Amino acid sequence: MDRIKIKGGRALAGAIQISGAKNAALPLMVCGLLTDERLMLDNVAKLADLATMAELLAQHGIAAEPVGRTLSLGGAITNAEAPYDIVRKMRASILVLGALLARVGEARVSLPGGCAIGTRPVDLHLKGLEQMGAQISLDAGYINAKVNGRLRGAEIMFPFVSVGATENLLMAACLADGQTILANAAREPEIADLAKCLIAMGAQIEGVGTDRLIIEGVSALHGAHHPILPDRIEAGTYACAAAITGGEIVLRGARMADLGAVTRSLLEAGVEISETDKGLQVKRLNGLHGVDVMTEPYPGFATDMQAQFMALMAVAEGASMVTETIFENRFMHVPELNRMGARINVHGASAIVRGVPFLSGAQVMATDLRASVSLVLAGLAARGETIINRVYHLDRGYEAVEEKLAACGADIERI
Ligand code: EPZ
């Protein structure tokens, strides 16, 4: 099994091209189920999760063929079942449910189980589709859904913000009969990107970028060509890499607005960030200060940046409190960071991080994507050698991580 070896202590300098966003590409690929015509997606990163989505779509009858950085999706739906073997690898597989129901009136999708960061139920996805007229039952670990005729428009008020439920219902609503209102919808940039692609496919959506999406269903969608937005979490991660090593990196293609509250927290911590027409310039010349953060739906501080920011706070001057409000178990990186010399205590949903002057290299292991990359960041700053096990977590969401960091001077290799 691959491992990553890092010799820490080098200030990073150079430029990193930010890839297309994983969490935008996943629902955008599912849009391939919504039309008989060809959907072309540009700026698609080479990531394990996207390969899993391609595998899932292929067994529904939709081929996803890469042509350079473009993915060409086309075909006809031949099978409405998303099997356990694929769904267990990637929870985002649940996103096919709404699209299959809207297109072929039925779907059988394995229930995603819990995962390392929390229980992650899908009740909001199911309740919303029921409001749109679907009949849903659970049997032998599968969601069985069907609808007589078309789904019908409905007014759906989410009790709390869910990225996945907003995406699933937005896709379904585009082909429903009548108007759907999604209230308290997620406002993540990936949702606006999905809406833009759906509009290019002929969907009628108002309120893009707000928490109230109004969709007038149409009878069919057509093909389109859509560029995927840059990955704000990858950009934020490399901003932390510049900051933790006291270096300077240009994040090509990254956009400040997409980072939401993460920018403010980095600035408060003593990181300099400026936006140019090429992307974001990030540098740290002086010491880091402890800053409190709390994860929230966009534009609040992203939960997908929490582990990386905690690695930064581990070497900041003073204390910081990191509170996780989105997932109940997203502190799996804490014991590993502590093995590298960090001083972090978890109390319920908050972690108190007392900054230390330096971290020390160690053998570490992580349980999810963002936890893994936080250990890479810690390794870049640590004295001595860090070995990160279970690199497959990183490959799910970071394209060419070691090449990108090595190009900026990091001593990092895959072994
Ligand atoms: C998306 O997951 C992202 N995944 C996650 O990124 C991200 O952490 C998360 O949004 C929050 O920003 C993709 O976009 C593929 P949610 P999702 O529905 O859609 C609860 C990464 O590292 N909930 O917004 O699954 C849920 O358990 C990943 O790239 C219900 O209770 O997140 C969680 O506590 C990990 N019932 C909260 O809501 C539901 O029906 C928010 O989850 C749905 C969600």
Short mmCIF file of C-alpha atoms and ligand atoms in Angstrom, two decimals:
data_model
loop_
_atom_site.label_atom_id
_atom_site.label_comp_id
_atom_site.label_asym_id
_atom_site.label_seq_id
_atom_site.Cartn_x
_atom_site.Cartn_y
_atom_site.Cartn_z
CA MET A 1 0.00 0.00 0.00
CA ASP A 2 1.30 3.48 -0.90
CA ARG A 3 2.66 5.76 1.78
CA ILE A 4 3.87 9.36 1.67
CA LYS A 5 7.21 10.36 3.12
CA ILE A 6 7.89 13.99 3.97
CA LYS A 7 11.01 15.62 5.35
CA GLY A 8 9.69 18.77 6.93
CA GLY A 9 11.05 22.24 7.45
CA ARG A 10 11.19 23.74 3.95
CA ALA A 11 9.38 27.02 3.26
CA LEU A 12 7.31 26.43 0.12
CA ALA A 13 7.66 28.82 -2.80
CA GLY A 14 6.14 28.70 -6.27
CA ALA A 15 2.79 28.24 -7.97
CA ILE A 16 0.15 25.52 -7.82
CA GLN A 17 -2.58 25.04 -10.42
CA ILE A 18 -5.86 24.44 -8.60
CA SER A 19 -7.84 21.55 -10.11
CA GLY A 20 -11.57 21.41 -10.84
CA ALA A 21 -13.62 20.89 -7.68
CA LYS A 22 -14.29 17.27 -6.68
CA ASN A 23 -17.50 18.16 -4.88
CA ALA A 24 -18.81 20.00 -7.93
CA ALA A 25 -17.74 17.29 -10.40
CA LEU A 26 -19.66 14.56 -8.54
CA PRO A 27 -23.19 16.05 -8.93
CA LEU A 28 -22.27 17.44 -12.36
CA MET A 29 -21.43 13.94 -13.56
CA VAL A 30 -24.83 12.76 -12.28
CA CYS A 31 -26.38 15.34 -14.67
CA GLY A 32 -25.36 12.87 -17.38
CA LEU A 33 -28.39 10.83 -16.23
CA LEU A 34 -30.75 13.75 -16.87
CA THR A 35 -30.46 13.91 -20.66
CA ASP A 36 -30.26 11.70 -23.76
CA GLU A 37 -27.79 14.14 -25.26
CA ARG A 38 -24.06 14.57 -24.66
CA LEU A 39 -22.83 16.45 -21.60
CA MET A 40 -19.25 17.74 -21.69
CA LEU A 41 -17.57 18.77 -18.45
CA ASP A 42 -14.28 20.69 -18.61
CA ASN A 43 -11.61 20.96 -15.90
CA VAL A 44 -12.23 17.49 -14.46
CA ALA A 45 -9.55 16.40 -11.99
CA LYS A 46 -8.08 12.87 -11.95
CA LEU A 47 -9.43 11.64 -8.63
CA ALA A 48 -10.43 8.27 -7.24
CA ASP A 49 -13.91 9.51 -6.25
CA LEU A 50 -14.60 10.67 -9.80
CA ALA A 51 -13.51 7.29 -11.13
CA THR A 52 -15.97 5.68 -8.71
CA MET A 53 -18.74 7.96 -9.99
CA ALA A 54 -17.84 7.02 -13.58
CA GLU A 55 -18.09 3.33 -12.59
CA LEU A 56 -21.52 3.92 -11.07
CA LEU A 57 -22.79 5.82 -14.12
CA ALA A 58 -21.42 3.12 -16.44
CA GLN A 59 -23.53 0.47 -14.80
CA HIS A 60 -26.60 2.74 -15.18
CA GLY A 61 -25.75 2.85 -18.92
CA ILE A 62 -24.01 6.25 -19.10
CA ALA A 63 -20.42 6.21 -20.31
CA ALA A 64 -18.04 8.89 -18.98
CA GLU A 65 -15.07 9.15 -21.33
CA PRO A 66 -12.11 11.41 -20.56
CA VAL A 67 -10.76 13.51 -23.44
CA GLY A 68 -7.82 15.29 -21.83
CA ARG A 69 -9.25 17.33 -18.94
CA THR A 70 -12.76 17.08 -20.42
CA LEU A 71 -15.22 14.36 -19.53
CA SER A 72 -17.74 13.41 -22.18
CA LEU A 73 -20.91 11.79 -20.80
CA GLY A 74 -23.51 10.07 -22.91
CA GLY A 75 -25.73 7.01 -23.26
CA ALA A 76 -29.16 5.77 -22.29
CA ILE A 77 -30.25 4.60 -18.85
CA THR A 78 -30.40 0.81 -18.89
CA ASN A 79 -30.42 0.04 -15.17
CA ALA A 80 -31.80 1.98 -12.21
CA GLU A 81 -29.94 0.17 -9.42
CA ALA A 82 -26.95 1.64 -7.56
CA PRO A 83 -25.37 -1.40 -5.91
CA TYR A 84 -23.92 -1.64 -2.42
CA ASP A 85 -20.43 -2.39 -3.73
CA ILE A 86 -20.15 1.06 -5.30
CA VAL A 87 -22.22 3.10 -2.82
CA ARG A 88 -20.18 1.81 0.13
CA LYS A 89 -17.05 3.23 -1.50
CA MET A 90 -18.55 6.67 -1.97
CA ARG A 91 -21.56 8.20 -0.24
CA ALA A 92 -22.09 10.76 -3.02
CA SER A 93 -23.55 7.83 -5.01
CA ILE A 94 -26.88 8.75 -3.32
CA LEU A 95 -27.02 11.70 -5.75
CA VAL A 96 -28.23 9.38 -8.54
CA LEU A 97 -31.51 8.76 -6.69
CA GLY A 98 -33.34 11.95 -7.70
CA ALA A 99 -32.04 11.92 -11.27
CA LEU A 100 -33.04 8.26 -11.87
CA LEU A 101 -36.51 8.83 -10.42
CA ALA A 102 -36.98 11.91 -12.57
CA ARG A 103 -35.85 10.15 -15.75
CA VAL A 104 -37.15 6.59 -15.47
CA GLY A 105 -39.66 6.76 -12.58
CA GLU A 106 -37.83 4.27 -10.41
CA ALA A 107 -34.55 3.73 -8.58
CA ARG A 108 -33.02 1.22 -6.22
CA VAL A 109 -30.04 2.68 -4.39
CA SER A 110 -28.07 1.05 -1.62
CA LEU A 111 -28.40 2.97 1.64
CA PRO A 112 -25.05 4.60 2.38
CA GLY A 113 -23.83 3.53 5.80
CA GLY A 114 -22.17 5.77 8.36
CA CYS A 115 -18.57 6.81 7.75
CA ALA A 116 -15.49 7.93 9.62
CA ILE A 117 -16.73 11.49 10.11
CA GLY A 118 -20.26 10.71 11.31
CA THR A 119 -23.52 8.80 10.84
CA ARG A 120 -24.58 10.94 7.85
CA PRO A 121 -28.23 9.93 7.31
CA VAL A 122 -30.06 10.67 4.03
CA ASP A 123 -33.52 11.34 5.49
CA LEU A 124 -33.76 14.84 3.96
CA HIS A 125 -33.14 13.43 0.46
CA LEU A 126 -35.90 10.84 0.95
CA LYS A 127 -38.46 13.18 2.59
CA GLY A 128 -38.01 15.74 -0.19
CA LEU A 129 -38.54 13.15 -2.92
CA GLU A 130 -41.64 11.85 -1.08
CA GLN A 131 -43.02 15.40 -1.04
CA MET A 132 -42.51 15.36 -4.82
CA GLY A 133 -44.71 12.26 -5.11
CA ALA A 134 -42.20 9.40 -4.87
CA GLN A 135 -43.10 6.25 -2.96
CA ILE A 136 -40.11 5.14 -0.96
CA SER A 137 -39.50 1.99 1.04
CA LEU A 138 -36.39 0.54 2.63
CA ASP A 139 -35.62 -3.12 2.20
CA ALA A 140 -32.47 -5.24 2.66
CA GLY A 141 -30.26 -2.17 2.93
CA TYR A 142 -31.66 -0.58 -0.21
CA ILE A 143 -33.82 2.46 -0.89
CA ASN A 144 -36.59 1.47 -3.32
CA ALA A 145 -38.20 4.48 -4.92
CA LYS A 146 -40.81 4.83 -7.63
CA VAL A 147 -43.21 7.38 -8.96
CA ASN A 148 -46.32 7.06 -11.11
CA GLY A 149 -45.78 9.38 -14.06
CA ARG A 150 -43.59 12.43 -13.38
CA LEU A 151 -42.37 13.77 -10.06
CA ARG A 152 -44.41 16.84 -9.17
CA GLY A 153 -43.19 20.21 -7.98
CA ALA A 154 -43.38 20.86 -4.23
CA GLU A 155 -42.39 23.44 -1.65
CA ILE A 156 -39.60 21.87 0.39
CA MET A 157 -38.31 23.59 3.50
CA PHE A 158 -35.09 21.96 4.75
CA PRO A 159 -34.96 21.88 8.58
CA PHE A 160 -31.17 22.37 8.34
CA VAL A 161 -28.73 22.92 5.51
CA SER A 162 -27.67 19.87 3.50
CA VAL A 163 -25.43 20.12 0.46
CA GLY A 164 -26.30 16.66 -0.88
CA ALA A 165 -30.07 16.92 -0.31
CA THR A 166 -30.14 20.33 -2.04
CA GLU A 167 -28.27 18.85 -5.03
CA ASN A 168 -30.40 15.70 -5.26
CA LEU A 169 -33.70 17.60 -5.13
CA LEU A 170 -32.47 20.38 -7.43
CA MET A 171 -31.64 17.83 -10.14
CA ALA A 172 -34.96 15.99 -9.67
CA ALA A 173 -36.98 19.24 -9.66
CA CYS A 174 -35.65 20.28 -13.08
CA LEU A 175 -37.65 17.47 -14.70
CA ALA A 176 -40.67 17.54 -12.33
CA ASP A 177 -44.14 18.65 -13.29
CA GLY A 178 -44.62 22.24 -12.04
CA GLN A 179 -42.76 24.49 -9.65
CA THR A 180 -40.45 23.37 -6.83
CA ILE A 181 -39.20 25.71 -4.13
CA LEU A 182 -36.17 24.63 -2.12
CA ALA A 183 -36.05 26.80 1.02
CA ASN A 184 -33.09 26.89 3.41
CA ALA A 185 -31.10 25.38 0.53
CA ALA A 186 -27.32 25.03 0.76
CA ARG A 187 -25.43 27.95 -0.85
CA GLU A 188 -22.04 26.28 -1.40
CA PRO A 189 -20.33 27.44 -4.63
CA GLU A 190 -20.62 23.86 -5.94
CA ILE A 191 -24.43 24.22 -5.88
CA ALA A 192 -24.34 27.42 -7.92
CA ASP A 193 -22.03 25.59 -10.36
CA LEU A 194 -24.51 22.69 -10.60
CA ALA A 195 -27.37 25.14 -11.19
CA LYS A 196 -25.38 26.88 -13.95
CA CYS A 197 -24.83 23.57 -15.73
CA LEU A 198 -28.51 22.61 -15.37
CA ILE A 199 -29.53 26.01 -16.80
CA ALA A 200 -27.16 25.41 -19.74
CA MET A 201 -29.01 22.09 -20.20
CA GLY A 202 -32.34 23.95 -20.45
CA ALA A 203 -33.47 23.95 -16.81
CA GLN A 204 -35.35 26.93 -15.38
CA ILE A 205 -33.89 27.89 -12.03
CA GLU A 206 -34.07 31.17 -10.13
CA GLY A 207 -32.30 32.24 -6.95
CA VAL A 208 -28.93 30.70 -7.87
CA GLY A 209 -26.43 31.45 -5.10
CA THR A 210 -29.17 32.08 -2.52
CA ASP A 211 -30.85 29.80 0.01
CA ARG A 212 -34.14 29.82 -1.93
CA LEU A 213 -34.08 28.03 -5.25
CA ILE A 214 -37.18 28.21 -7.44
CA ILE A 215 -37.33 25.62 -10.20
CA GLU A 216 -39.92 25.40 -12.99
CA GLY A 217 -39.84 21.83 -14.20
CA VAL A 218 -39.34 21.18 -17.92
CA SER A 219 -40.18 18.00 -19.83
CA ALA A 220 -36.62 17.32 -21.07
CA LEU A 221 -33.07 18.60 -20.72
CA HIS A 222 -30.53 18.77 -23.53
CA GLY A 223 -26.77 18.44 -23.81
CA ALA A 224 -24.37 21.17 -22.69
CA HIS A 225 -20.70 22.04 -22.26
CA HIS A 226 -19.79 23.21 -18.77
CA PRO A 227 -16.47 24.17 -17.12
CA ILE A 228 -16.18 22.98 -13.49
CA LEU A 229 -15.26 25.64 -10.95
CA PRO A 230 -11.86 25.50 -9.20
CA ASP A 231 -11.65 23.46 -6.01
CA ARG A 232 -11.94 25.90 -3.09
CA ILE A 233 -10.96 23.24 -0.55
CA GLU A 234 -7.83 22.30 -2.49
CA ALA A 235 -7.00 26.03 -2.69
CA GLY A 236 -7.58 26.49 1.05
CA THR A 237 -5.43 23.45 1.78
CA TYR A 238 -2.47 24.79 -0.21
CA ALA A 239 -2.97 28.22 1.37
CA CYS A 240 -2.44 26.45 4.70
CA ALA A 241 0.66 24.74 3.24
CA ALA A 242 2.17 28.15 2.40
CA ALA A 243 1.20 29.43 5.84
CA ILE A 244 2.43 26.49 7.92
CA THR A 245 5.85 26.49 6.23
CA GLY A 246 6.27 30.29 6.27
CA GLY A 247 6.36 30.30 2.47
CA GLU A 248 4.71 31.98 -0.49
CA ILE A 249 2.53 30.26 -3.09
CA VAL A 250 0.39 31.47 -5.97
CA LEU A 251 -2.81 29.39 -6.20
CA ARG A 252 -3.55 29.58 -9.92
CA GLY A 253 -7.25 29.78 -10.72
CA ALA A 254 -8.37 30.04 -7.06
CA ARG A 255 -11.03 32.62 -6.19
CA MET A 256 -11.20 34.47 -2.88
CA ALA A 257 -15.02 34.60 -2.70
CA ASP A 258 -15.27 30.80 -2.91
CA LEU A 259 -13.27 30.43 0.30
CA GLY A 260 -15.95 32.19 2.37
CA ALA A 261 -14.97 32.66 6.03
CA VAL A 262 -11.74 30.66 5.60
CA THR A 263 -10.02 33.75 4.13
CA ARG A 264 -10.92 35.88 7.17
CA SER A 265 -9.60 33.25 9.60
CA LEU A 266 -6.32 32.92 7.69
CA LEU A 267 -5.89 36.72 7.64
CA GLU A 268 -6.59 36.89 11.39
CA ALA A 269 -4.00 34.17 11.96
CA GLY A 270 -1.36 36.35 10.25
CA VAL A 271 -1.43 34.93 6.71
CA GLU A 272 -1.33 37.41 3.84
CA ILE A 273 -3.75 36.72 0.98
CA SER A 274 -4.34 38.82 -2.08
CA GLU A 275 -6.31 38.21 -5.25
CA THR A 276 -4.76 38.76 -8.66
CA ASP A 277 -6.07 37.98 -12.13
CA LYS A 278 -4.09 34.72 -12.02
CA GLY A 279 -5.47 33.53 -8.70
CA LEU A 280 -4.60 33.95 -5.04
CA GLN A 281 -1.20 34.88 -3.67
CA VAL A 282 -0.68 33.50 -0.17
CA LYS A 283 2.32 34.15 2.07
CA ARG A 284 3.34 34.22 5.67
CA LEU A 285 6.29 36.34 6.72
CA ASN A 286 5.69 36.67 10.47
CA GLY A 287 4.44 34.39 13.24
CA LEU A 288 1.01 32.72 13.30
CA HIS A 289 -1.55 33.58 15.99
CA GLY A 290 -4.21 31.32 17.45
CA VAL A 291 -7.70 32.07 16.09
CA ASP A 292 -11.04 30.51 17.08
CA VAL A 293 -13.13 29.02 14.29
CA MET A 294 -16.49 27.28 14.08
CA THR A 295 -17.56 25.26 11.05
CA GLU A 296 -20.80 26.31 9.37
CA PRO A 297 -22.52 25.94 6.01
CA TYR A 298 -21.16 28.27 3.31
CA PRO A 299 -20.28 31.14 3.52
CA GLY A 300 -19.23 30.12 7.04
CA PHE A 301 -15.97 28.30 7.77
CA ALA A 302 -16.03 25.04 5.74
CA THR A 303 -15.96 21.77 7.68
CA ASP A 304 -13.76 20.46 4.84
CA MET A 305 -11.06 22.96 5.95
CA GLN A 306 -11.29 22.26 9.67
CA ALA A 307 -8.54 19.61 9.92
CA GLN A 308 -6.11 21.65 7.79
CA PHE A 309 -6.71 24.81 9.84
CA MET A 310 -6.18 22.82 13.03
CA ALA A 311 -2.76 21.68 11.79
CA LEU A 312 -1.93 25.37 11.28
CA MET A 313 -3.18 26.30 14.74
CA ALA A 314 -1.02 23.52 16.21
CA VAL A 315 2.07 25.66 15.53
CA ALA A 316 0.51 29.11 16.10
CA GLU A 317 1.31 31.30 19.05
CA GLY A 318 -1.38 31.09 21.73
CA ALA A 319 -4.50 28.98 21.89
CA SER A 320 -7.39 28.50 19.53
CA MET A 321 -10.73 26.78 19.81
CA VAL A 322 -11.93 24.81 16.79
CA THR A 323 -15.63 23.91 16.94
CA GLU A 324 -17.16 21.40 14.51
CA THR A 325 -20.92 21.84 14.02
CA ILE A 326 -21.53 19.89 10.79
CA PHE A 327 -20.28 16.36 11.54
CA GLU A 328 -20.26 14.70 14.96
CA ASN A 329 -16.99 12.80 14.62
CA ARG A 330 -14.63 14.91 12.57
CA PHE A 331 -11.68 15.06 14.96
CA MET A 332 -9.97 11.82 13.95
CA HIS A 333 -6.83 13.79 13.03
CA VAL A 334 -6.39 15.03 16.61
CA PRO A 335 -4.66 11.96 18.11
CA GLU A 336 -2.38 11.76 15.05
CA LEU A 337 -1.43 15.46 15.27
CA ASN A 338 -0.77 14.93 18.99
CA ARG A 339 1.59 12.07 18.11
CA MET A 340 3.57 14.68 16.16
CA GLY A 341 3.84 16.86 19.26
CA ALA A 342 0.69 18.99 18.96
CA ARG A 343 -1.21 19.87 22.16
CA ILE A 344 -4.86 19.44 21.32
CA ASN A 345 -7.71 18.42 23.65
CA VAL A 346 -11.18 17.61 22.43
CA HIS A 347 -14.19 18.55 24.58
CA GLY A 348 -17.41 17.50 22.84
CA ALA A 349 -17.71 19.40 19.57
CA SER A 350 -14.73 21.66 20.31
CA ALA A 351 -10.99 21.17 20.27
CA ILE A 352 -8.67 23.40 22.24
CA VAL A 353 -5.38 23.77 20.40
CA ARG A 354 -2.45 25.11 22.39
CA GLY A 355 0.21 26.15 19.91
CA VAL A 356 3.67 24.56 20.21
CA PRO A 357 6.93 25.97 18.77
CA PHE A 358 7.45 22.97 16.48
CA LEU A 359 6.03 19.56 15.51
CA SER A 360 8.13 16.40 15.15
CA GLY A 361 7.95 13.90 12.30
CA ALA A 362 6.26 10.56 13.07
CA GLN A 363 4.45 7.63 11.45
CA VAL A 364 0.79 8.62 11.20
CA MET A 365 -2.41 7.28 9.73
CA ALA A 366 -5.70 8.93 8.85
CA THR A 367 -9.29 7.91 8.43
CA ASP A 368 -10.62 10.38 5.90
CA LEU A 369 -9.59 12.72 3.13
CA ARG A 370 -9.24 16.00 4.99
CA ALA A 371 -7.70 14.37 8.07
CA SER A 372 -5.02 12.84 5.81
CA VAL A 373 -4.14 16.12 4.19
CA SER A 374 -3.90 17.83 7.59
CA LEU A 375 -1.16 15.32 8.41
CA VAL A 376 0.62 16.22 5.16
CA LEU A 377 0.54 19.87 6.25
CA ALA A 378 1.85 18.97 9.69
CA GLY A 379 4.59 16.88 8.07
CA LEU A 380 5.67 19.82 5.86
CA ALA A 381 6.26 21.93 8.96
CA ALA A 382 7.59 19.21 11.29
CA ARG A 383 11.21 18.58 12.20
CA GLY A 384 12.37 15.27 10.79
CA GLU A 385 10.56 12.63 8.76
CA THR A 386 6.82 11.96 8.62
CA ILE A 387 5.34 8.86 7.02
CA ILE A 388 1.64 8.99 6.18
CA ASN A 389 -0.14 5.69 5.79
CA ARG A 390 -3.42 5.01 3.96
CA VAL A 391 -2.68 7.42 1.13
CA TYR A 392 -5.76 6.18 -0.74
CA HIS A 393 -7.80 8.67 1.30
CA LEU A 394 -5.75 11.51 -0.22
CA ASP A 395 -6.16 10.18 -3.74
CA ARG A 396 -9.94 10.43 -3.39
CA GLY A 397 -9.80 14.21 -3.40
CA TYR A 398 -6.34 15.66 -4.09
CA GLU A 399 -4.92 15.42 -7.58
CA ALA A 400 -1.13 14.88 -7.75
CA VAL A 401 -0.65 16.16 -4.22
CA GLU A 402 3.01 15.22 -3.94
CA GLU A 403 3.89 16.58 -7.42
CA LYS A 404 2.19 19.91 -6.67
CA LEU A 405 3.95 20.30 -3.31
CA ALA A 406 7.33 19.06 -4.59
CA ALA A 407 7.19 21.65 -7.38
CA CYS A 408 7.11 24.30 -4.63
CA GLY A 409 10.16 22.84 -2.91
CA ALA A 410 8.66 20.33 -0.49
CA ASP A 411 10.70 17.20 0.21
CA ILE A 412 7.84 14.75 -0.35
CA GLU A 413 7.61 11.41 -2.12
CA ARG A 414 5.26 8.47 -2.48
CA ILE A 415 6.81 5.18 -1.37
C1 EPZ B 1 -21.02 17.40 1.29
O1 EPZ B 1 -21.41 16.20 1.95
C2 EPZ B 1 -19.59 17.21 0.86
N1 EPZ B 1 -19.52 16.07 -0.05
C3 EPZ B 1 -18.70 16.98 2.08
O2 EPZ B 1 -17.35 16.89 1.63
C4 EPZ B 1 -18.85 18.18 3.01
O3 EPZ B 1 -18.10 17.94 4.19
C5 EPZ B 1 -20.32 18.41 3.36
O4 EPZ B 1 -21.11 18.52 2.14
C6 EPZ B 1 -20.56 19.65 4.20
O5 EPZ B 1 -20.07 20.77 3.54
C7 EPZ B 1 -19.81 16.25 -1.33
O6 EPZ B 1 -20.12 17.34 -1.79
C8 EPZ B 1 -19.69 15.05 -2.21
P1 EPZ B 1 -24.52 17.47 4.03
P2 EPZ B 1 -22.95 15.90 2.24
O7 EPZ B 1 -25.70 16.76 3.49
O8 EPZ B 1 -23.76 16.44 1.12
C9 EPZ B 1 -26.61 15.76 8.01
C10 EPZ B 1 -15.13 16.06 1.65
O9 EPZ B 1 -14.21 15.94 2.50
N2 EPZ B 1 -27.65 15.20 7.13
O10 EPZ B 1 -24.43 18.94 3.83
O11 EPZ B 1 -23.07 14.47 2.60
C11 EPZ B 1 -25.25 15.12 7.80
O12 EPZ B 1 -25.14 13.92 8.52
C12 EPZ B 1 -16.56 15.75 1.99
O13 EPZ B 1 -14.93 16.43 0.47
C13 EPZ B 1 -28.76 14.58 7.67
O14 EPZ B 1 -28.89 14.47 8.91
O15 EPZ B 1 -23.16 16.80 3.53
C14 EPZ B 1 -24.34 16.21 8.29
O16 EPZ B 1 -24.25 16.16 9.69
C15 EPZ B 1 -16.80 15.02 3.23
N3 EPZ B 1 -29.72 14.09 6.84
C16 EPZ B 1 -25.06 17.50 7.86
O17 EPZ B 1 -26.42 17.12 7.66
C17 EPZ B 1 -29.62 14.21 5.48
O18 EPZ B 1 -30.54 13.73 4.77
C18 EPZ B 1 -24.55 18.15 6.58
O19 EPZ B 1 -24.41 17.15 5.58
C19 EPZ B 1 -28.51 14.85 4.94
C20 EPZ B 1 -27.53 15.34 5.77
#
